[in-house]
Short mmCIF file of C-alpha atoms in Angstrom, two decimals:
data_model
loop_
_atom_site.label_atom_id
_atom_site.label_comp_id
_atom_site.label_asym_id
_atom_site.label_seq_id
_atom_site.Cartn_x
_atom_site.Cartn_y
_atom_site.Cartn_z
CA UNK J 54 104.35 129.53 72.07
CA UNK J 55 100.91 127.98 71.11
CA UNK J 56 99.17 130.92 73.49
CA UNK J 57 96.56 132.07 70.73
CA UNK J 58 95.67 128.57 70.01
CA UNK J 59 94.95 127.68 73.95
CA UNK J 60 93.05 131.15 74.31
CA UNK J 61 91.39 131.44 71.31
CA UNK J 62 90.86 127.86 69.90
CA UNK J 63 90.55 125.61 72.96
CA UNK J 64 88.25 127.23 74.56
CA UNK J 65 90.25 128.86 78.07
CA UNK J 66 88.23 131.90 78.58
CA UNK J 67 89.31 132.87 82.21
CA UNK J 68 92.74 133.31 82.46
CA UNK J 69 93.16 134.25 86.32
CA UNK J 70 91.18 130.49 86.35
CA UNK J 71 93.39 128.81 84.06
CA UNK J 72 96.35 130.14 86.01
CA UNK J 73 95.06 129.39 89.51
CA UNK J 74 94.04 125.66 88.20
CA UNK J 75 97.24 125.20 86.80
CA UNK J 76 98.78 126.22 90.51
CA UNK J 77 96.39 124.18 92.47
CA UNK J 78 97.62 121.06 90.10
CA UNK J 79 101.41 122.15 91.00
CA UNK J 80 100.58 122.27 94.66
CA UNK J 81 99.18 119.26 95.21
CA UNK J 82 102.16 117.30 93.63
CA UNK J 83 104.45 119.11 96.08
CA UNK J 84 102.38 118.58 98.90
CA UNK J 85 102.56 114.63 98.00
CA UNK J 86 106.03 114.56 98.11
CA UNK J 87 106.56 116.76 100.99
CA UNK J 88 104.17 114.28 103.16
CA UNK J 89 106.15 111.35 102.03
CA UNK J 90 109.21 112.89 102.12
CA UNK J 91 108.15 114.10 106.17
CA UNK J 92 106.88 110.22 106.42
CA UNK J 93 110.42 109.06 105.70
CA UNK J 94 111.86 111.54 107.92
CA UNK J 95 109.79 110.36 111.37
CA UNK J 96 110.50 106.54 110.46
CA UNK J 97 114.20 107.47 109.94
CA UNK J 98 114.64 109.07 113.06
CA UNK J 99 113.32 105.88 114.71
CA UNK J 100 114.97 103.59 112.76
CA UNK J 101 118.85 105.15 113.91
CA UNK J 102 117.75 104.59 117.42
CA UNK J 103 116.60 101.24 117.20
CA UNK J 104 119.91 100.17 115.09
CA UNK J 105 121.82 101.67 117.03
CA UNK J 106 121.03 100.09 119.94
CA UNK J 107 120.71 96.64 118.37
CA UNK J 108 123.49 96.29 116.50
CA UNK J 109 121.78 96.76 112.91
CA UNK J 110 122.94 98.56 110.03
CA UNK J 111 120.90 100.45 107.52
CA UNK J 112 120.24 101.92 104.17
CA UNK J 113 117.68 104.52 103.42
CA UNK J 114 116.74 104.90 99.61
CA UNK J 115 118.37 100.93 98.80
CA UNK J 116 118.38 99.45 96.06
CA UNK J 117 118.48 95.52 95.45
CA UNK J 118 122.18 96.60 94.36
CA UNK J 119 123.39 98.28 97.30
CA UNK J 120 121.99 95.41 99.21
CA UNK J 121 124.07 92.75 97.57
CA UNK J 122 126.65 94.89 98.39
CA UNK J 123 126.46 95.63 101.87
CA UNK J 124 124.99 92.30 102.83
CA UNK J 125 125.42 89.84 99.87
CA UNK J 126 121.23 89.34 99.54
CA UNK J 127 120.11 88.74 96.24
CA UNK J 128 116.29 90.83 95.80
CA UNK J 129 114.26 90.10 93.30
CA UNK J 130 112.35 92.65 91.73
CA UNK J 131 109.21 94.07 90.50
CA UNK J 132 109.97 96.43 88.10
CA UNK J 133 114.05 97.83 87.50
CA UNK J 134 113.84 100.92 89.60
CA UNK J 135 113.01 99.33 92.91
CA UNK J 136 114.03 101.28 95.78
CA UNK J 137 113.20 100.44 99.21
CA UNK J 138 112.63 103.46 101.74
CA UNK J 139 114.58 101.28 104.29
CA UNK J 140 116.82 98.17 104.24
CA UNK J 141 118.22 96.60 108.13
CA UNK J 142 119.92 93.76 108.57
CA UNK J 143 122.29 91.75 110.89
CA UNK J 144 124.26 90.44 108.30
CA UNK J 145 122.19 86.82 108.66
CA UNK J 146 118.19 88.48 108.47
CA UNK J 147 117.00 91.38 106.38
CA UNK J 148 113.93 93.68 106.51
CA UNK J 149 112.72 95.70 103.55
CA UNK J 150 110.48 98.73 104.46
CA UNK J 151 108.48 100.99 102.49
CA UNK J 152 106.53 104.00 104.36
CA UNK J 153 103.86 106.57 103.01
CA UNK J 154 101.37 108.97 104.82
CA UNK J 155 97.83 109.54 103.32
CA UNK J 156 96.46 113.09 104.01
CA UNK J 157 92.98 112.17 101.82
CA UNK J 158 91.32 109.43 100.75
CA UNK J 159 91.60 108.65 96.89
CA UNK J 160 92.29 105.60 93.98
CA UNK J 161 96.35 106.17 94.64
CA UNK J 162 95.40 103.94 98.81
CA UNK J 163 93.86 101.24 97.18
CA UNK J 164 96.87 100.85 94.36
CA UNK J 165 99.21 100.88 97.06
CA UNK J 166 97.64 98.78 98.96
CA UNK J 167 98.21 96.09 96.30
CA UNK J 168 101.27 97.21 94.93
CA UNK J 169 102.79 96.11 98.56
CA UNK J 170 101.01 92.74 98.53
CA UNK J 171 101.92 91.53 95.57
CA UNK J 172 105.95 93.03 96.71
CA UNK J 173 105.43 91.04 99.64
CA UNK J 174 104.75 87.86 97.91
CA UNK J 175 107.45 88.63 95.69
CA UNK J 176 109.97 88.96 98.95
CA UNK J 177 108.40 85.98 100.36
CA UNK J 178 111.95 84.57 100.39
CA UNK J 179 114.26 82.64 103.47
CA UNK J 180 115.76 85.19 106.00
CA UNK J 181 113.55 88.15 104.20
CA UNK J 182 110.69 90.18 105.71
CA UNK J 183 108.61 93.33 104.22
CA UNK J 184 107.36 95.41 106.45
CA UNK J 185 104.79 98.55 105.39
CA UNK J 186 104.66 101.21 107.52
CA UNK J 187 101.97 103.43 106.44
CA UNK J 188 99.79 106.13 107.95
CA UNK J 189 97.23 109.44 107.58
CA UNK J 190 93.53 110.03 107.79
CA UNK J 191 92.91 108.72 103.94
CA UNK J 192 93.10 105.03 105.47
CA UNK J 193 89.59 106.35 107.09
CA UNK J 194 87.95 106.31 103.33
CA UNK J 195 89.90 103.48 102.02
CA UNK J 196 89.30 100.35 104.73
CA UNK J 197 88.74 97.33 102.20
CA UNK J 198 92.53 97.75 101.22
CA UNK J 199 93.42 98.61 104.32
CA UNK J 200 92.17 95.29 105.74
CA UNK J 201 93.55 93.37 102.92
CA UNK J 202 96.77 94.72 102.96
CA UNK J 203 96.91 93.24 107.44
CA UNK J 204 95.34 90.21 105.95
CA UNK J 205 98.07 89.48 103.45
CA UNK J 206 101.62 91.25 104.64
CA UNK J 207 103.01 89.95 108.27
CA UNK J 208 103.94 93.72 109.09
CA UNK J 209 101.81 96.62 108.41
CA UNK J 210 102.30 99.44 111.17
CA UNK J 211 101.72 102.91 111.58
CA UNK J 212 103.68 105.37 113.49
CA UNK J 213 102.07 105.02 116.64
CA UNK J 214 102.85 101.37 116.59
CA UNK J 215 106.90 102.48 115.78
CA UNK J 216 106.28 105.09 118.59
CA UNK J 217 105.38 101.91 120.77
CA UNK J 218 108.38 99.71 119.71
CA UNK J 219 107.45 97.37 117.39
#
């Protein structure tokens, strides 16, 4: 199993450490996903309530694919897994939304930040809009992208903003 080498040869000489590093690095990954996963969740939950009362349809997890499908938009894309938290449409308009929550400050705010202007450039197409509806206290550490990001995209809201009805 390669133990002796890591122990002996690599130079771990706490193992209670090791182990509790190791589960620190495992937590953290779920506690990512469980924030944007949560993040998805709230926006969701608004999203059926304003479709439904405005006659919209929508797709969570879409892909340019199931968009052609439903409404016959052609996406282009960044790279070939592309998935939009949120697609809504009216048949004649459509709005692509991604949302994340930031916990902590951190490199991962500032790539996202720029990973959804250069997406909204890219969707910079007729009857298209991206909207990026973000959140969390790591926007406190991270303004420069921050400002960028409202500088660049038409839409970028956080949840009080969806709590107010925009």
């Amino acid at each position: 199993s390669g133990l002796v080498k890591l122990f002996a040869k690599d130079g771990v000489k706490n193992l209670v450490d090791f182990v509790l590093g190791v589960e620190a690095g495992v937590d953290s990954n779920a506690r990512k996903n469980r924030s944007g996963t949560s993040m998805e969740t709230v926006v969701a939950e608004y999203l059926k309530t304003f479709c439904a009362s405005n006659n919209l349809d929508f797709i969570s997890q879409a892909t340019p694919n199931a968009i052609n499908a439903k409404w016959g938009f052609t996406i282009p894309v960044d790279k070939s897994s592309r998935r939009f938290d949120f697609a809504i449409s009216d048949g004649t308009k459509l709005v692509l939304m991604e949302v994340n929550f930031y916990g902590g400050g951190g490199s991962k705010l500032k790539a996202t930040a720029g990973e959804y202007i250069g997406l909204g450039e890219l969707l910079d197409i007729p009857n298209v809009e991206f909207v990026w509806i973000t959140d969390g206290e790591g926007w406190l550490t991270t303004l420069l992208p921050m400002r960028a990001a409202y500088e660049k995209l038409d839409f970028v809201w956080n949840l009080n903003w969806l709590a107010s009805g925009y």
